[in-house]
Coordinates of C-alpha atoms in Angstrom, one line a residue:
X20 CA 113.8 122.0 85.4
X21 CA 110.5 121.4 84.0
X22 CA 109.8 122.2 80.6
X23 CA 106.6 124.5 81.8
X24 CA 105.7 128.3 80.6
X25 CA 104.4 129.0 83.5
X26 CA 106.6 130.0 86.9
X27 CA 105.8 129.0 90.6
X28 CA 106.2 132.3 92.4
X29 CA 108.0 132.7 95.7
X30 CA 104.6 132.6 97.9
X31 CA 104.9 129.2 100.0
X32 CA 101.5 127.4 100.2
X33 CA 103.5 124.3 102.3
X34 CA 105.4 125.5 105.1
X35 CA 107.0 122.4 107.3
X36 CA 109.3 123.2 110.5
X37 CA 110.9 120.6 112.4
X38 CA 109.4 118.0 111.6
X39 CA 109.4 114.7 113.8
X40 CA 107.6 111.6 113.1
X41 CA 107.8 108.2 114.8
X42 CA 107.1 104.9 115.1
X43 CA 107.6 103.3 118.3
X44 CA 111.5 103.6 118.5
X45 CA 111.5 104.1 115.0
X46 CA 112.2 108.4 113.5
X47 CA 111.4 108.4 110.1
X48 CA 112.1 112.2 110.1
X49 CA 113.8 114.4 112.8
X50 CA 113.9 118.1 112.3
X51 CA 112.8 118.4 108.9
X52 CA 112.3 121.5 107.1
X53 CA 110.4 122.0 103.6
X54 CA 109.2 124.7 101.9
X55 CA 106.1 124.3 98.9
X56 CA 106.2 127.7 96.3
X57 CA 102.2 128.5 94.8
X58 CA 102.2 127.0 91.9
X59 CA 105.1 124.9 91.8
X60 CA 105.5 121.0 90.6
X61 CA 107.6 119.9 93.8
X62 CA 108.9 116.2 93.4
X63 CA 109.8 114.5 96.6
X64 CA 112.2 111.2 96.3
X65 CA 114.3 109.6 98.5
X66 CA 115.1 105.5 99.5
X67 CA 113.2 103.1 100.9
X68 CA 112.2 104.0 104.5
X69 CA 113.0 107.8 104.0
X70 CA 109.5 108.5 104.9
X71 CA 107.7 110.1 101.7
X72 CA 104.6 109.1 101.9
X73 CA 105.2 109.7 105.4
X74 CA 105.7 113.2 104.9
X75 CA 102.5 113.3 102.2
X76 CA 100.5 112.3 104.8
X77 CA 101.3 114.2 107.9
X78 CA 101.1 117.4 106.0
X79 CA 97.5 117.2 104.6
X80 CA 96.7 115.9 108.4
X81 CA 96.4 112.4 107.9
X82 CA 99.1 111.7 110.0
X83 CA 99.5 113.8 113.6
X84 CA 103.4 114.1 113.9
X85 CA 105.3 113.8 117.2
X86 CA 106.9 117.1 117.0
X87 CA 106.9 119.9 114.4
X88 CA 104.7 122.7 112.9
X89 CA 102.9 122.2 109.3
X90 CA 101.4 125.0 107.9
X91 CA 99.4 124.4 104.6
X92 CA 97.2 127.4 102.8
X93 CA 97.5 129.0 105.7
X94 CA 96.2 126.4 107.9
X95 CA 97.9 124.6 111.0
X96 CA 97.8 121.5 110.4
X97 CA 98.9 120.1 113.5
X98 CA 96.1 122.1 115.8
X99 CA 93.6 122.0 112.9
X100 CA 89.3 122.3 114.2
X101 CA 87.2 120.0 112.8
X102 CA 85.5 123.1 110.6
X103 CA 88.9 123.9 109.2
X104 CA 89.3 120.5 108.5
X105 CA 85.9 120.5 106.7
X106 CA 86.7 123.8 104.6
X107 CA 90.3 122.9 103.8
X108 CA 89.2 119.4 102.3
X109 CA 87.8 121.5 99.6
X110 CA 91.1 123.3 98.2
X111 CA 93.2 120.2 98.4
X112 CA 93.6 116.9 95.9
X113 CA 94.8 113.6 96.8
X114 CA 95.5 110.5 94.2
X115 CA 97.2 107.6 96.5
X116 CA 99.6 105.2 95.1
X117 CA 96.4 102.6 94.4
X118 CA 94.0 105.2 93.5
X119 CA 91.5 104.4 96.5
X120 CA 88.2 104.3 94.1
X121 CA 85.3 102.9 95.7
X122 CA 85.0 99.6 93.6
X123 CA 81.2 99.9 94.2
X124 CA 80.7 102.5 92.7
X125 CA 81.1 103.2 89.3
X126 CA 83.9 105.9 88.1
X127 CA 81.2 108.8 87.9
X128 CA 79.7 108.2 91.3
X129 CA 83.1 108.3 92.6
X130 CA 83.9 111.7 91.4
X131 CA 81.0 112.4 92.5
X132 CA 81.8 111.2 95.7
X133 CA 83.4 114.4 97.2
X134 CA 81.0 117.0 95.0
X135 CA 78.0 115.5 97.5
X136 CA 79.9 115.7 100.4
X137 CA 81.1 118.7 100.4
X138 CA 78.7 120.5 98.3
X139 CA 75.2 121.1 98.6
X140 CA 74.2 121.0 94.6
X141 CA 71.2 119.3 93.0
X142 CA 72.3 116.1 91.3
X143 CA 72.2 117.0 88.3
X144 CA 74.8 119.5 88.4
X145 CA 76.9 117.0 90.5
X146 CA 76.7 114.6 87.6
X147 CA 77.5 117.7 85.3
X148 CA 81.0 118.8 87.6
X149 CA 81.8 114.9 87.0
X150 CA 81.4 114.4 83.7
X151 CA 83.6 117.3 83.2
X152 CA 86.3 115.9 85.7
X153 CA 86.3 112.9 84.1
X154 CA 86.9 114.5 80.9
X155 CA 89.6 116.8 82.1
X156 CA 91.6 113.4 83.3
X157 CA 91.5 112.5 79.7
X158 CA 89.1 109.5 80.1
X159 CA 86.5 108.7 77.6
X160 CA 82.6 109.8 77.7
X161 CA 81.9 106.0 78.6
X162 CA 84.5 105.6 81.1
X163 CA 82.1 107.4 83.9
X164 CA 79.2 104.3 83.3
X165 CA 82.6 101.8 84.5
X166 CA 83.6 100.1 87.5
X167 CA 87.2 100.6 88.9
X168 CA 87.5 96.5 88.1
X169 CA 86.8 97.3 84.4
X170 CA 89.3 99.8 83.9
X171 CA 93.3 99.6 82.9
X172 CA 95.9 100.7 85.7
X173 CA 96.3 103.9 83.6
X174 CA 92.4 104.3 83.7
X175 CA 92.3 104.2 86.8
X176 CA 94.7 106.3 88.1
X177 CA 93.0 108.9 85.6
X178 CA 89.7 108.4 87.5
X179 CA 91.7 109.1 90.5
X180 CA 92.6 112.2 89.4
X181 CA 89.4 113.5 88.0
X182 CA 87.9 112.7 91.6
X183 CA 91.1 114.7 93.0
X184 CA 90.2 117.3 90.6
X185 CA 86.7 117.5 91.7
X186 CA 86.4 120.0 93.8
X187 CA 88.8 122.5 92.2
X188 CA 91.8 122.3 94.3
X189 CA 94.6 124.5 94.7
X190 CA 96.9 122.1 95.8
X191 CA 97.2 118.3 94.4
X192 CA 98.7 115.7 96.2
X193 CA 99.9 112.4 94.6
X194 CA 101.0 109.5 95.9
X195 CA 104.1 107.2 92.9
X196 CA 101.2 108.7 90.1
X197 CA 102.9 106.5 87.7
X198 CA 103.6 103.2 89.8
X199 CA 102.6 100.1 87.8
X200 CA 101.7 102.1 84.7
X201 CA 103.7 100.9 81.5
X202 CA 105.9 103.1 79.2
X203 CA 103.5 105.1 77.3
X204 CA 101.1 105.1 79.8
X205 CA 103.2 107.1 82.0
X206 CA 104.6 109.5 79.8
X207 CA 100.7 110.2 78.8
X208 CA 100.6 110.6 82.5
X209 CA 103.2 113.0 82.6
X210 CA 102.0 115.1 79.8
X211 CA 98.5 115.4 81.8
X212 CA 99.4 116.6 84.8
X213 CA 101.4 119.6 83.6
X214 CA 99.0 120.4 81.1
X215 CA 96.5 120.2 84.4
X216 CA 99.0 122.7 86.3
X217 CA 99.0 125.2 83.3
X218 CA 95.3 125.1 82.9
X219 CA 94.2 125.0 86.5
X220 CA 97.1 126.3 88.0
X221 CA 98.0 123.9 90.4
X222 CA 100.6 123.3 93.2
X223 CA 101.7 120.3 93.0
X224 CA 103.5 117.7 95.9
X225 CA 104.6 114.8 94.0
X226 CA 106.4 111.8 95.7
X227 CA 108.0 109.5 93.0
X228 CA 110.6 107.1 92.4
X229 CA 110.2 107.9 88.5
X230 CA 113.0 109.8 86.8
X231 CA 111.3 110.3 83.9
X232 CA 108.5 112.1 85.5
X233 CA 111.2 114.5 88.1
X234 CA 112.8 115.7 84.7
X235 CA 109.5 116.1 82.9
X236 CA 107.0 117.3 85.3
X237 CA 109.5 119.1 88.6
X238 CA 110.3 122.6 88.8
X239 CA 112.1 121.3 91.8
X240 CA 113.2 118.1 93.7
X241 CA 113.1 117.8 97.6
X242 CA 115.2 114.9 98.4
X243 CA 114.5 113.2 101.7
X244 CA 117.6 111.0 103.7
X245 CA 119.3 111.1 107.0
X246 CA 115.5 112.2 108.1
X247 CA 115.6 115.2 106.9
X248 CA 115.5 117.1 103.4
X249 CA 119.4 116.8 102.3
X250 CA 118.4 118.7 99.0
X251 CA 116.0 121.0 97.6
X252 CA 116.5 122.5 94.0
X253 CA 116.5 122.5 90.5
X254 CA 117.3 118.8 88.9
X255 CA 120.5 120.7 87.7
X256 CA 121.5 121.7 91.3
X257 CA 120.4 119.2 93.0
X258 CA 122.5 116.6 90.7
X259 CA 125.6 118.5 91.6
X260 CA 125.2 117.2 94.8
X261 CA 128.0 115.0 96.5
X262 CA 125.8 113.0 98.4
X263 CA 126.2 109.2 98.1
X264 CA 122.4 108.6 97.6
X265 CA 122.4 111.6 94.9
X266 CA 124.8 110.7 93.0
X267 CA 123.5 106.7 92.7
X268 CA 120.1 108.0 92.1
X269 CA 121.0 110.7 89.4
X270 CA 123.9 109.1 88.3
X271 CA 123.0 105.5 87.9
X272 CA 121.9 104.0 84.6
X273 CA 118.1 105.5 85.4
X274 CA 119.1 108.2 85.8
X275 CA 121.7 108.7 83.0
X276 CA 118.7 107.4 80.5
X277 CA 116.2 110.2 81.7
X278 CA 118.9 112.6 81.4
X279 CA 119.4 111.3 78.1
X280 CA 115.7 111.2 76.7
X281 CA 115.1 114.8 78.1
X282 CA 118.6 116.2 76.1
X283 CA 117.6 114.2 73.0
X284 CA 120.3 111.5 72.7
X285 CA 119.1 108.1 71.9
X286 CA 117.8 106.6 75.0
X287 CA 114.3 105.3 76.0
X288 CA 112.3 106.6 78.5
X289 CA 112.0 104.2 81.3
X290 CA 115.2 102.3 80.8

């Protein structure tokens, strides 16, 4: 369980139902059900091939599914209109894996990117909104001036998020936010994204291979095998699981070392 002050309530804001996605001959999920709480940090992990990004991106409507109902603020996903599309686009945040910046652009227009899409604001206000973003990510005044080449992995993904963040989202989606980062990079990581859901109060749908981050960040853990969700809980409860992948996962010398480094024996974080 997460170390935050502040509870998710009971409210879903992701509904999913059935779920079927394919590839040619290939089901990646069949009949998968998953429930998102309002203002919950909900970490999604599984193996290789499980289908999390998968998942990610058929429920923000990236991906159509084969079979299935997705319901997100409200919103069918499956049958959304292009206006719904248009509106919804405003309440939700997405950071992929690689960050997506435009490396054109520097890291202020990028935030500003979404501001002028969706937002009919003078520029100067749009420039305002982004310097606060980018602030709020924990980047430096001069980081905005920048190029995404000219940045450190952990800059960027920070500029990621501030463009995420730009439009005030009530739901953030991210995509292995800690992939490639080094030690203390990701633990700074860590530390700004729940101090992001207790100031903005965020829902967030986190899929991550990252121990470290499911004990610091999760108030619960969906656990994706067999196409489906196997597991949905606490850390606690879903480590008391019998499950073959469960166990290796939670149980393996990862996962022992996160336990470790969140009960305060000696152990890094990261092992």
């Amino acid at each position: 369980m997460s170390a935050n002050s502040s509870a998710p309530d009971d409210e879903p804001v992701i509904k999913v139902r059935g779920l079927v996605n394919r590839f040619g001959d290939y089901t990646v999920h069949d009949d998968l059900d998953l429930d998102v709480r309002r203002g919950e940090v909900l970490g999604v992990v599984g193996g290789s091939g499980t289908g999390k990004s998968v998942l990610l991106r058929a429920i923000v409507g990236l991906r159509r599914p084969q079979a299935g109902t997705i319901e997100l603020l409200g919103h069918d996903m499956v049958n959304l209109s292009e206006a719904e599309r248009a509106t919804l686009n405003q309440e939700i945040g997405l950071l992929f894996q690689d960050g997506a910046l435009f490396s054109s652009l520097t890291v202020r227009q990028n935030v500003m990117a979404p501001i002028k899409e969706h937002l009919d604001v003078p520029q100067s206000l749009a420039r305002e909104v982004a310097a606060m973003k980018i602030s709020l990510a924990g980047l430096p005044d001069d980081a905005g001036d920048k190029y995404p080449a000219e940045l450190s992995g952990g800059m960027r993904k920070r500029a990621a998020l501030a463009r995420a963040l730009a439009l005030d989202p009530q739901v953030l989606f991210l995509d292995e936010p800690t992939a490639g980062l080094d030690p203390v990079g990701a633990e700074r990581f860590d530390e700004l994204i729940v101090s992001l859901r207790e100031s903005l109060g965020l829902t967030v749908f986190m899929v991550t291979h990252d121990l470290d981050s499911l004990y610091h960040d999760c108030d619960r853990v969906a656990v994706l095998a067999e196409k489906r969700v196997i597991a949905i809980g606490s850390i606690d409860e879903v480590r008391r699981s019998d499950h073959p992948w469960i166990e290796e996962y939670f149980g393996g010398p990862r996962g022992r070392a996160a336990l470790a480094s969140q009960t305060g024996a000696p152990a890094s974080r990261r092992a």
